[in-house]
mmCIF file of C-alpha atoms in Angstrom:
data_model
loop_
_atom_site.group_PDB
_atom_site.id
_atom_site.type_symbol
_atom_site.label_atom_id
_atom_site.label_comp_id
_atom_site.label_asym_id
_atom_site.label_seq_id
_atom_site.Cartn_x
_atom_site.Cartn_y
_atom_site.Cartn_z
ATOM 1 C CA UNK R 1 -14.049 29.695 125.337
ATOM 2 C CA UNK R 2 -16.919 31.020 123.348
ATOM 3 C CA UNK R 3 -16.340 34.199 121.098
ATOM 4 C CA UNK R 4 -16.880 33.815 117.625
ATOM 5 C CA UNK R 5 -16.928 37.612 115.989
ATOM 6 C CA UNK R 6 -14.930 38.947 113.557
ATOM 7 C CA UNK R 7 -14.087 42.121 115.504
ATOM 8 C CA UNK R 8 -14.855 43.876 118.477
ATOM 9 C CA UNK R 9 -16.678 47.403 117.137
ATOM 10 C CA UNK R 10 -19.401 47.972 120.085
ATOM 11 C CA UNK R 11 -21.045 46.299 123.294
ATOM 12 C CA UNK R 12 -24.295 46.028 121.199
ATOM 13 C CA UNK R 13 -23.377 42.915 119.073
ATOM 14 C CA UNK R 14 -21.826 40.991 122.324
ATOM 15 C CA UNK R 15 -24.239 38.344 124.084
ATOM 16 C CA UNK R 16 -23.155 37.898 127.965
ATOM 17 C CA UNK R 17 -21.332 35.124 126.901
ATOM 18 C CA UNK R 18 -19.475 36.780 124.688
ATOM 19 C CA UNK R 19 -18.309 39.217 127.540
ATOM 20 C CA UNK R 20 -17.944 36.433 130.237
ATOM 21 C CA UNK R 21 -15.415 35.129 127.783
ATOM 22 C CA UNK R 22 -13.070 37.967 127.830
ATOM 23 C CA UNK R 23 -13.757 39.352 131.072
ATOM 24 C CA UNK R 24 -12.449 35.705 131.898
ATOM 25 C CA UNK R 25 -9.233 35.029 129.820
ATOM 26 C CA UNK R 26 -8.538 39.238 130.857
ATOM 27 C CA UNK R 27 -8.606 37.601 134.650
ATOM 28 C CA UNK R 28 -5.792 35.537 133.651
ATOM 29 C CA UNK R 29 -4.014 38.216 131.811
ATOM 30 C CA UNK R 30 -4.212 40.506 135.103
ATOM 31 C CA UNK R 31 -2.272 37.789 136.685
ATOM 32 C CA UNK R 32 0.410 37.417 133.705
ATOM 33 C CA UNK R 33 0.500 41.524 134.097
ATOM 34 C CA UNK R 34 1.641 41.003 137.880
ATOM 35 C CA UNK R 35 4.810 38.528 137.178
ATOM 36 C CA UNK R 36 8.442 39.509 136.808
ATOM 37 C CA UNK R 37 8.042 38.084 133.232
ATOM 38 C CA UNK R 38 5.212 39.439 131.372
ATOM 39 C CA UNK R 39 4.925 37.571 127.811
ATOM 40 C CA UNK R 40 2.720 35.399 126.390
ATOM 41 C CA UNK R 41 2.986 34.101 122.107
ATOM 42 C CA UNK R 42 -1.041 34.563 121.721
ATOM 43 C CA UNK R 43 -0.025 37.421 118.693
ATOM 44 C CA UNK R 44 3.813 35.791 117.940
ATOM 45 C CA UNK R 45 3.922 36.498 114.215
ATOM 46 C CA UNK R 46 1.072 38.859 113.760
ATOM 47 C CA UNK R 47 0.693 42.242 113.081
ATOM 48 C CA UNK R 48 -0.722 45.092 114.984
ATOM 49 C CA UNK R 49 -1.490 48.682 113.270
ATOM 50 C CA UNK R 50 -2.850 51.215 115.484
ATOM 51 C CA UNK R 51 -4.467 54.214 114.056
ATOM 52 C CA UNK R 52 -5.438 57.053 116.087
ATOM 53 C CA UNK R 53 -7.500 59.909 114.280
ATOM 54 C CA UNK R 54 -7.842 61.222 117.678
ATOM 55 C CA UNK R 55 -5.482 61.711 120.481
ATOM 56 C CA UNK R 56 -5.313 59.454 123.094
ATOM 57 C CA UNK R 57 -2.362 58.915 125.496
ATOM 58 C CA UNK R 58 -3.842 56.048 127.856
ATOM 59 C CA UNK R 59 -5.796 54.238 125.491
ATOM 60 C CA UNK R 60 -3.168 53.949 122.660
ATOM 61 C CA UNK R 61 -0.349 52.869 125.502
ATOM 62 C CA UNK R 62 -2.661 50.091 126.561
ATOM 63 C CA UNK R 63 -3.260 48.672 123.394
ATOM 64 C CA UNK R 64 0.454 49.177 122.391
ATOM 65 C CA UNK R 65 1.536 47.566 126.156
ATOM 66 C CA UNK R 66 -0.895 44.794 125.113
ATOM 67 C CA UNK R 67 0.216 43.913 121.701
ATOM 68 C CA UNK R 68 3.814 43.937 122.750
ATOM 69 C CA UNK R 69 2.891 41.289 125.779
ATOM 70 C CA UNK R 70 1.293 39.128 123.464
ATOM 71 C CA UNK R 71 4.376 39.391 121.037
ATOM 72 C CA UNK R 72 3.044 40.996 118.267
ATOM 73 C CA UNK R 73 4.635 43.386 116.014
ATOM 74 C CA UNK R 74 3.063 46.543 116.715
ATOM 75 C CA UNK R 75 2.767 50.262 114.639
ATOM 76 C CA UNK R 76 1.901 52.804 115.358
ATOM 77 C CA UNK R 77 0.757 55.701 112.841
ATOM 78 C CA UNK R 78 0.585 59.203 113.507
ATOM 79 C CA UNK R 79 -3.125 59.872 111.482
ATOM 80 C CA UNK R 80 -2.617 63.655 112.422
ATOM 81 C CA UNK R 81 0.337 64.046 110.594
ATOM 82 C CA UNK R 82 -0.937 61.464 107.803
ATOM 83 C CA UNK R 83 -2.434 61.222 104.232
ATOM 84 C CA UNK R 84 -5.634 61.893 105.459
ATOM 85 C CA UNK R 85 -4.643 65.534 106.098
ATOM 86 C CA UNK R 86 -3.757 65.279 102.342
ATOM 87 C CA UNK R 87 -7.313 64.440 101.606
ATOM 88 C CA UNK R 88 -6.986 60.950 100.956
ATOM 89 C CA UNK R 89 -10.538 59.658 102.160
ATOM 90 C CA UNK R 90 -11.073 56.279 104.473
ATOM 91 C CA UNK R 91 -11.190 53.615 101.886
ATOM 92 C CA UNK R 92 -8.379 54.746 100.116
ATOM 93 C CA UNK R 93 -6.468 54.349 103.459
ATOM 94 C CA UNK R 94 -7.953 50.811 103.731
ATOM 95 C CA UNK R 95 -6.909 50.209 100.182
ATOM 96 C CA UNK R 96 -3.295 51.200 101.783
ATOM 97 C CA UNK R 97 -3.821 48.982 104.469
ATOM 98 C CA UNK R 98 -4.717 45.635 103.138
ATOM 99 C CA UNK R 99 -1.526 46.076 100.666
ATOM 100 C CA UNK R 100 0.251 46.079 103.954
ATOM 101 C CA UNK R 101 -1.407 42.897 105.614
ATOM 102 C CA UNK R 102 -1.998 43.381 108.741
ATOM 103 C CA UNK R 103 -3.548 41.309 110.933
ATOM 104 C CA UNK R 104 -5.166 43.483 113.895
ATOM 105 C CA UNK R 105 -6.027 47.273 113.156
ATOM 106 C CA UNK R 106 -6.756 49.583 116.732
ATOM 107 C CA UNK R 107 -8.896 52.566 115.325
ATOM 108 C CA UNK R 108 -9.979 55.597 117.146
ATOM 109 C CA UNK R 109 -11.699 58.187 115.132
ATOM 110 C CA UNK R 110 -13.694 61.129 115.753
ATOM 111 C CA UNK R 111 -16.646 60.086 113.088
ATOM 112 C CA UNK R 112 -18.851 57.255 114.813
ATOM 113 C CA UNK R 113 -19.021 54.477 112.178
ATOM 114 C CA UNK R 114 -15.902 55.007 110.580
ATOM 115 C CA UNK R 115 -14.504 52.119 112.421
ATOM 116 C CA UNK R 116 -17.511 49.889 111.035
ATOM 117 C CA UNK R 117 -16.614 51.398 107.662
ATOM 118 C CA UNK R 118 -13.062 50.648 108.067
ATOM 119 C CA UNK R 119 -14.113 47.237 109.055
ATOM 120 C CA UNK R 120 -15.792 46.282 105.925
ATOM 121 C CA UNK R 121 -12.999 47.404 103.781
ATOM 122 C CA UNK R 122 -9.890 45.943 105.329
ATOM 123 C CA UNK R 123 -8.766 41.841 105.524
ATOM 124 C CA UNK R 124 -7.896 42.044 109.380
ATOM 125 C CA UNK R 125 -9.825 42.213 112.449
ATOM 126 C CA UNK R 126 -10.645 45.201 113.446
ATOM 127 C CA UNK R 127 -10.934 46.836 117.117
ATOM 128 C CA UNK R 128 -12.788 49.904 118.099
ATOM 129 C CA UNK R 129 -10.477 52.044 120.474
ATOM 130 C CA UNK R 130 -13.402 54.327 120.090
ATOM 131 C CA UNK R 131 -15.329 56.466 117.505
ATOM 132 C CA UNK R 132 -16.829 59.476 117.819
ATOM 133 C CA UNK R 133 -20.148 59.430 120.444
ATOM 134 C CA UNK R 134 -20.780 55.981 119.304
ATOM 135 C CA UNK R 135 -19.260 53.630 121.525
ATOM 136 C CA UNK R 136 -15.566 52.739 123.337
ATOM 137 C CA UNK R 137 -16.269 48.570 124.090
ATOM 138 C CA UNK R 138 -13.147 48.179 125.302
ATOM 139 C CA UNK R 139 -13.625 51.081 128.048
ATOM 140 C CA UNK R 140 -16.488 49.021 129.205
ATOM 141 C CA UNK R 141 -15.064 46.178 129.394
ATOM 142 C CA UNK R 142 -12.269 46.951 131.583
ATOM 143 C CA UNK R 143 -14.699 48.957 133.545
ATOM 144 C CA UNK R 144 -16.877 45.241 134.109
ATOM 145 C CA UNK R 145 -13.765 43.713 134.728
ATOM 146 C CA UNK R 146 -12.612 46.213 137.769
ATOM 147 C CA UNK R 147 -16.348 45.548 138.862
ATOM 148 C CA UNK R 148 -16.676 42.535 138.439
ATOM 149 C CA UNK R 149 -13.447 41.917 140.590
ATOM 150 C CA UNK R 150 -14.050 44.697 143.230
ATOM 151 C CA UNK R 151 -17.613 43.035 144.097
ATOM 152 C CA UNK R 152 -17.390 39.676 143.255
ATOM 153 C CA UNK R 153 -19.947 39.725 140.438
ATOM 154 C CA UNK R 154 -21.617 41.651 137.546
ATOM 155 C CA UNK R 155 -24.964 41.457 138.125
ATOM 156 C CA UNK R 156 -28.120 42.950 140.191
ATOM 157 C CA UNK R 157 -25.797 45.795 141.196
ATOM 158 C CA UNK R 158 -27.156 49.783 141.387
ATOM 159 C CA UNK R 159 -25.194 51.453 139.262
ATOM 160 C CA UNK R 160 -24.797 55.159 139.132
ATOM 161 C CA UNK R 161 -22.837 56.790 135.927
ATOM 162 C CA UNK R 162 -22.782 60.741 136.226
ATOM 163 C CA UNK R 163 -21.814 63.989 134.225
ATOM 164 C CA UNK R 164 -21.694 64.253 130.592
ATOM 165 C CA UNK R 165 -23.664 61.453 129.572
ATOM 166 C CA UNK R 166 -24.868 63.084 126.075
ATOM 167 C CA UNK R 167 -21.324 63.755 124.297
ATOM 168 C CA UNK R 168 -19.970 60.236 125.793
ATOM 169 C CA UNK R 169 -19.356 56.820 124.024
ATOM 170 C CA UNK R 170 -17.973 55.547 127.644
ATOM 171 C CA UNK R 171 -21.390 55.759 128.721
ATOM 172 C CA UNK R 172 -23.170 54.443 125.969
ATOM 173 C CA UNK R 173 -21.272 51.305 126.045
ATOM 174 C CA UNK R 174 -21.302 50.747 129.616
ATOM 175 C CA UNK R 175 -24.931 51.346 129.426
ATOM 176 C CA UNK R 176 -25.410 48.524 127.007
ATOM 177 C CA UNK R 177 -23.110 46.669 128.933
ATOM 178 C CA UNK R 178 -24.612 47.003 132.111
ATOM 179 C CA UNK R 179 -28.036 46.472 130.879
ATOM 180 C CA UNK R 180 -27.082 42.824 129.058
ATOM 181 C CA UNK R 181 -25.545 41.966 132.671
ATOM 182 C CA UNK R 182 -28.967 42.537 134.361
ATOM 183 C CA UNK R 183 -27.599 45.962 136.396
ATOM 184 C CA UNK R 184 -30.197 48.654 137.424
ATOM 185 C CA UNK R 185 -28.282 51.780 136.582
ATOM 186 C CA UNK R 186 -29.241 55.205 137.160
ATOM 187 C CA UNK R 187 -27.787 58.217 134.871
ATOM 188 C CA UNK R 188 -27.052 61.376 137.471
ATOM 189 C CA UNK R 189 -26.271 65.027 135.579
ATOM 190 C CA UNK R 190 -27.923 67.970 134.326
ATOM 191 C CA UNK R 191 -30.371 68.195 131.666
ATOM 192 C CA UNK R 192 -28.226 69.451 128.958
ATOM 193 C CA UNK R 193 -26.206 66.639 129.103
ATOM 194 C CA UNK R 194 -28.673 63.756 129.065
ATOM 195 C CA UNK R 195 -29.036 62.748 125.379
ATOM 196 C CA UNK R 196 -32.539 62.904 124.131
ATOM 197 C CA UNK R 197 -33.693 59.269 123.512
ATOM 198 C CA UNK R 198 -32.548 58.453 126.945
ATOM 199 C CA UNK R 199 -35.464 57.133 127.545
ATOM 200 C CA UNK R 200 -34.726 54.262 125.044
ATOM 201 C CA UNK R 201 -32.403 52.803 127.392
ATOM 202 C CA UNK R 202 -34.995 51.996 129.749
ATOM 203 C CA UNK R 203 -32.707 53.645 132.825
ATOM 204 C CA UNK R 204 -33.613 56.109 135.666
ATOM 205 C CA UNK R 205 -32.568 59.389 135.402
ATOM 206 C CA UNK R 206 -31.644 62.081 137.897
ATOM 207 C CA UNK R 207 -30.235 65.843 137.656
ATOM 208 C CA UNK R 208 -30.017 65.664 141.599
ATOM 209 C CA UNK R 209 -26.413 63.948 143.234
ATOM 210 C CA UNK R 210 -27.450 62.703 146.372
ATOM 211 C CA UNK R 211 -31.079 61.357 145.187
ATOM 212 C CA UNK R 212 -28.871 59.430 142.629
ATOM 213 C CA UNK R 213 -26.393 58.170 144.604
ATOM 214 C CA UNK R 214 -28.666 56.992 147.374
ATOM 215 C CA UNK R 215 -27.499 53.375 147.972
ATOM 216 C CA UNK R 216 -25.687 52.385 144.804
ATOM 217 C CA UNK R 217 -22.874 49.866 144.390
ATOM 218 C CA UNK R 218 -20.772 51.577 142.172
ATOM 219 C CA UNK R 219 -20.150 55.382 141.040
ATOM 220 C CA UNK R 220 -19.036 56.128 137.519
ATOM 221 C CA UNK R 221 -17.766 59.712 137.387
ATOM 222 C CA UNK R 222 -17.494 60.991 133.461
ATOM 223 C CA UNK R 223 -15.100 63.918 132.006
ATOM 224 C CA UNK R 224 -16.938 66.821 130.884
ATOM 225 C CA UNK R 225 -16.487 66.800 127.237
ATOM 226 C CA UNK R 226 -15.809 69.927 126.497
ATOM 227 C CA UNK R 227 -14.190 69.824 122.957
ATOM 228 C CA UNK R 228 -17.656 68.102 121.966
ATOM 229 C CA UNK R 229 -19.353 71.100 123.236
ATOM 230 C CA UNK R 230 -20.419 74.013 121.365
ATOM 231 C CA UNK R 231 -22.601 75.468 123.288
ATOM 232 C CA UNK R 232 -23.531 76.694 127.382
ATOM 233 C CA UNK R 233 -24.139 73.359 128.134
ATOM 234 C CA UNK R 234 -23.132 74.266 132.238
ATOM 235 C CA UNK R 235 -22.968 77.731 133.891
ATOM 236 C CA UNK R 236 -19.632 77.177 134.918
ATOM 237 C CA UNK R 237 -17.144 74.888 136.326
ATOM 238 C CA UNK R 238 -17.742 75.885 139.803
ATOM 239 C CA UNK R 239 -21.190 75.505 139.003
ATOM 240 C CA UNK R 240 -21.007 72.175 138.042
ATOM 241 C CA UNK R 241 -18.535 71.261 140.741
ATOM 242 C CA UNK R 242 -21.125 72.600 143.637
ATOM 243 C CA UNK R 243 -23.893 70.541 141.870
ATOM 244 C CA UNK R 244 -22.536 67.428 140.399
ATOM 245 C CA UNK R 245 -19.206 66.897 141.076
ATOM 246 C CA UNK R 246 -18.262 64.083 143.561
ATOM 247 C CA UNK R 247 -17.132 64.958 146.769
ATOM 248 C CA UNK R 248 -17.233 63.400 150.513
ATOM 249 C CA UNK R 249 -20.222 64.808 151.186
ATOM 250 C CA UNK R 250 -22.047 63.552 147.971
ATOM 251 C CA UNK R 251 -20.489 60.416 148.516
ATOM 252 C CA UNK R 252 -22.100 59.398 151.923
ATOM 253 C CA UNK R 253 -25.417 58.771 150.003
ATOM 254 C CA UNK R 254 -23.869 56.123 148.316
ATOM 255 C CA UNK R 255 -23.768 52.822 150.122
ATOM 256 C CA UNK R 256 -20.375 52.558 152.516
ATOM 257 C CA UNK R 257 -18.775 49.712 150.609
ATOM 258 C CA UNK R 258 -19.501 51.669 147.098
ATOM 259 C CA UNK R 259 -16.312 52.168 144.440
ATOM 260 C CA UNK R 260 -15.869 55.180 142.652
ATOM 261 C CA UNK R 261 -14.356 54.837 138.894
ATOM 262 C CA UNK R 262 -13.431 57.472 136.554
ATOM 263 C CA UNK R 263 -12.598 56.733 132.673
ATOM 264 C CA UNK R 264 -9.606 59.453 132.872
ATOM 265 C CA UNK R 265 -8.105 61.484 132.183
ATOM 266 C CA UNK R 266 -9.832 63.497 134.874
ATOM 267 C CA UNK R 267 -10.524 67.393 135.962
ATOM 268 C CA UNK R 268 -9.845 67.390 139.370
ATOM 269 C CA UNK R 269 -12.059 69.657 141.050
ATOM 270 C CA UNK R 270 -14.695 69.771 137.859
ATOM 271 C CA UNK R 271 -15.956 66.232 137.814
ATOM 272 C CA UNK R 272 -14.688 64.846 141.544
ATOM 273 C CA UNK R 273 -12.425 65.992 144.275
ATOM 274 C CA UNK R 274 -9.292 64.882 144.138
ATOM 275 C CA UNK R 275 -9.090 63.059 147.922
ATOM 276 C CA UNK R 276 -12.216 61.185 147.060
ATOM 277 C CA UNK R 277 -9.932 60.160 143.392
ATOM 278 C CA UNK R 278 -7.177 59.154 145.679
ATOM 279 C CA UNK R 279 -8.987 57.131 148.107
ATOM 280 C CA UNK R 280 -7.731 53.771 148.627
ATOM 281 C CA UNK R 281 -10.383 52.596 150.022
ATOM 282 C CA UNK R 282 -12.785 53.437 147.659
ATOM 283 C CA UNK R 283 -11.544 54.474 144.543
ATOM 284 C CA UNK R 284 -10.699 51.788 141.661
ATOM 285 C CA UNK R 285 -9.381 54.165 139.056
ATOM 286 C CA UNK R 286 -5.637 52.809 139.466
ATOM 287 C CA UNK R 287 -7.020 49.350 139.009
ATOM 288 C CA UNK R 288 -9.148 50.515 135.679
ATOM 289 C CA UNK R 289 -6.016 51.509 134.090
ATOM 290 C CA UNK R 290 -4.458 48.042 134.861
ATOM 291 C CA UNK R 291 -7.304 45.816 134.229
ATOM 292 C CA UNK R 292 -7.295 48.512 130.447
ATOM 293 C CA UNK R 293 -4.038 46.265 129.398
ATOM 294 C CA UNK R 294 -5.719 42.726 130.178
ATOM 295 C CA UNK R 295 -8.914 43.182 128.657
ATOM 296 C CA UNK R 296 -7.128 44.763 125.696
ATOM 297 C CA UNK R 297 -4.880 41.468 125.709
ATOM 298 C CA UNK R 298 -7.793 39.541 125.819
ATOM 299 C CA UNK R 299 -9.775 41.142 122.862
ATOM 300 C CA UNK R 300 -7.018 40.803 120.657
ATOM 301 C CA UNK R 301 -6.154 36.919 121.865
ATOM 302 C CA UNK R 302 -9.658 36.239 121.092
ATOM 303 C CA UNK R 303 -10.087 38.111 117.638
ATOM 304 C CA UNK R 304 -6.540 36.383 116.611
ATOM 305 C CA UNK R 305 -7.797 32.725 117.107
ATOM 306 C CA UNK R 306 -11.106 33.304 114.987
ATOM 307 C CA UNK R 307 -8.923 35.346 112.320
ATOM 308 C CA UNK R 308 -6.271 32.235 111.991
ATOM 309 C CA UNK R 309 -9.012 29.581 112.588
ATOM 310 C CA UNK R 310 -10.887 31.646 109.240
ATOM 311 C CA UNK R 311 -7.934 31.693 107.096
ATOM 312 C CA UNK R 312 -6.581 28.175 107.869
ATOM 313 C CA UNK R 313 -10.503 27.133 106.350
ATOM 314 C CA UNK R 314 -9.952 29.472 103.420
ATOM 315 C CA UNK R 315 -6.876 27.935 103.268
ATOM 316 C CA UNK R 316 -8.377 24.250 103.328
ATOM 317 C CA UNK R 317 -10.762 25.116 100.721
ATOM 318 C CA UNK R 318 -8.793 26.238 97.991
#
């Protein structure tokens, strides 16, 4: 299995391959996930920090959920209430760290590149859980995994990502994601919240629902972001609702077999309707938060084998 990087900070420096390898060993963790007994020794002996700058309830569980399954050690440490506050600046916390010795650091942070910056500092691999608008690769991933498994491929599939596409790192990574996978995807919201180089991403882009829905595979419904928001980005939520928020009706343009997915945590009645979230038959957004755990699993299996395969050749050399 082919994955040779240091850590896992964005979509962008991942060839295909690179994602076919974890979308692959996350397949097998899905099916560890589903027995009565759900360990594995991939992390037995290692170390697991996770540092959230931001809040996060789902995305700090799954990481936690997947560190324990793979027998690590796992911390967690509460940044708000944390030196930082004190004014202790990044690389002095990586200073902290390293003294520590851990061997897999989670970061979420509300600055994009701090996790890059953290990255160069600290002798561990490192795992973006998310920073700032930059990216959230592990979001993405799960998301092609649930895709991947719902249509039997990821590739040469219309796919339709709508709402707040400027303030989100979700999209961003899927985008790149997508795009390396050879998807046509279309981005459906309002002006205000389509980020102005869109057109470097080489996508179609609608501020009409059913146009943009018209006979795609998959729909990606995104949180409005409003604590990145400081301005009338939307008349209102009703507004918005009317116009771009998915409902039945909406729906029907896409094609009959199409999934709907949702990154959580969601605003009922803002972004989609709740039947439409609870739809069995077409909604996937249980199976995102389970298929969140396994890719997670994967990631870190993947990052631990290159970190001891580095420092048993440092260790060779010396």
């Amino acid at each position: 299995m082919t994955f040779s990087h240091a850590h896992l900070l964005g979509i962008e420096p991942l060839a295909p391959t690179d994602i076919t390898a974890i979308l692959d060993l996350a397949d097998e963790y899905v099916a560890l996930n589903r027995r009565d007994v759900k360990h594995a020794d991939a992390l037995e002996g290692l170390t697991q920090i996770n540092m959230f700058f931001e809040n996060s309830t789902r995305t700090q569980a799954s990481f936690e959920l997947a560190g324990k399954r793979l027998g690590a050690d796992v911390m967690n440490m509460a940044m708000q209430a944390s030196s930082i506050k004190k004014g202790e600046t990044l690389i002095d916390t990586a200073m902290t760290l390293n003294a520590m010795h851990p061997d897999l650091l989670v970061v979420r942070h509300p600055h994009s590149g701090a996790v890059d910056l953290l990255a160069q500092k600290v002798r561990c691999a490192v795992l973006n859980a998310g920073d700032g608008r930059h990216e959230h690769p592990t979001q993405a991933l799960l998301d092609a995994l649930t895709i991947r498994r719902a249509k039997g491929r990821l590739h040469r599939l219309n796919i339709a990502i709508c709402g707040d596409i400027a303030h989100s790192r979700v999209a961003r990574s899927n985008l790149l994601l997508l795009g390396k996978m050879e998807n046509r995807v279309r981005l459906i919201g309002p002006p205000t919240l389509m980020p102005a180089q869109i057109a470097e991403f080489g996508v179609e882009v609608y501020d009409d629902m059913r146009e943009g829905l018209r006979d795609v595979d998959v729909v990606m419904m995104l949180r409005l972001q409003k604590e990145r928001m400081d301005g009338g980005f939307i008349p209102s939520e009703r507004e918005y609702y009317h116009r771009y928020g998915l409902d039945g009706e909406k729906l029907a343009f896409a094609r009959e077999d199409a999934i709907v997915m949702h990154p959580g945590p969601m605003n009922r009645g803002v972004e989609i309707d709740g039947e439409i979230a609870d739809d069995i038959n077409r909604s996937v957004i249980q199976d995102q938060v389970e298929m969140g755990v396994a890719v997670r699993m994967a990631a870190m299996d993947l990052l631990a084998r290159n970190l001891r395969a580095r420092r048993t050749g440092a260790g060779e050399g010396t």
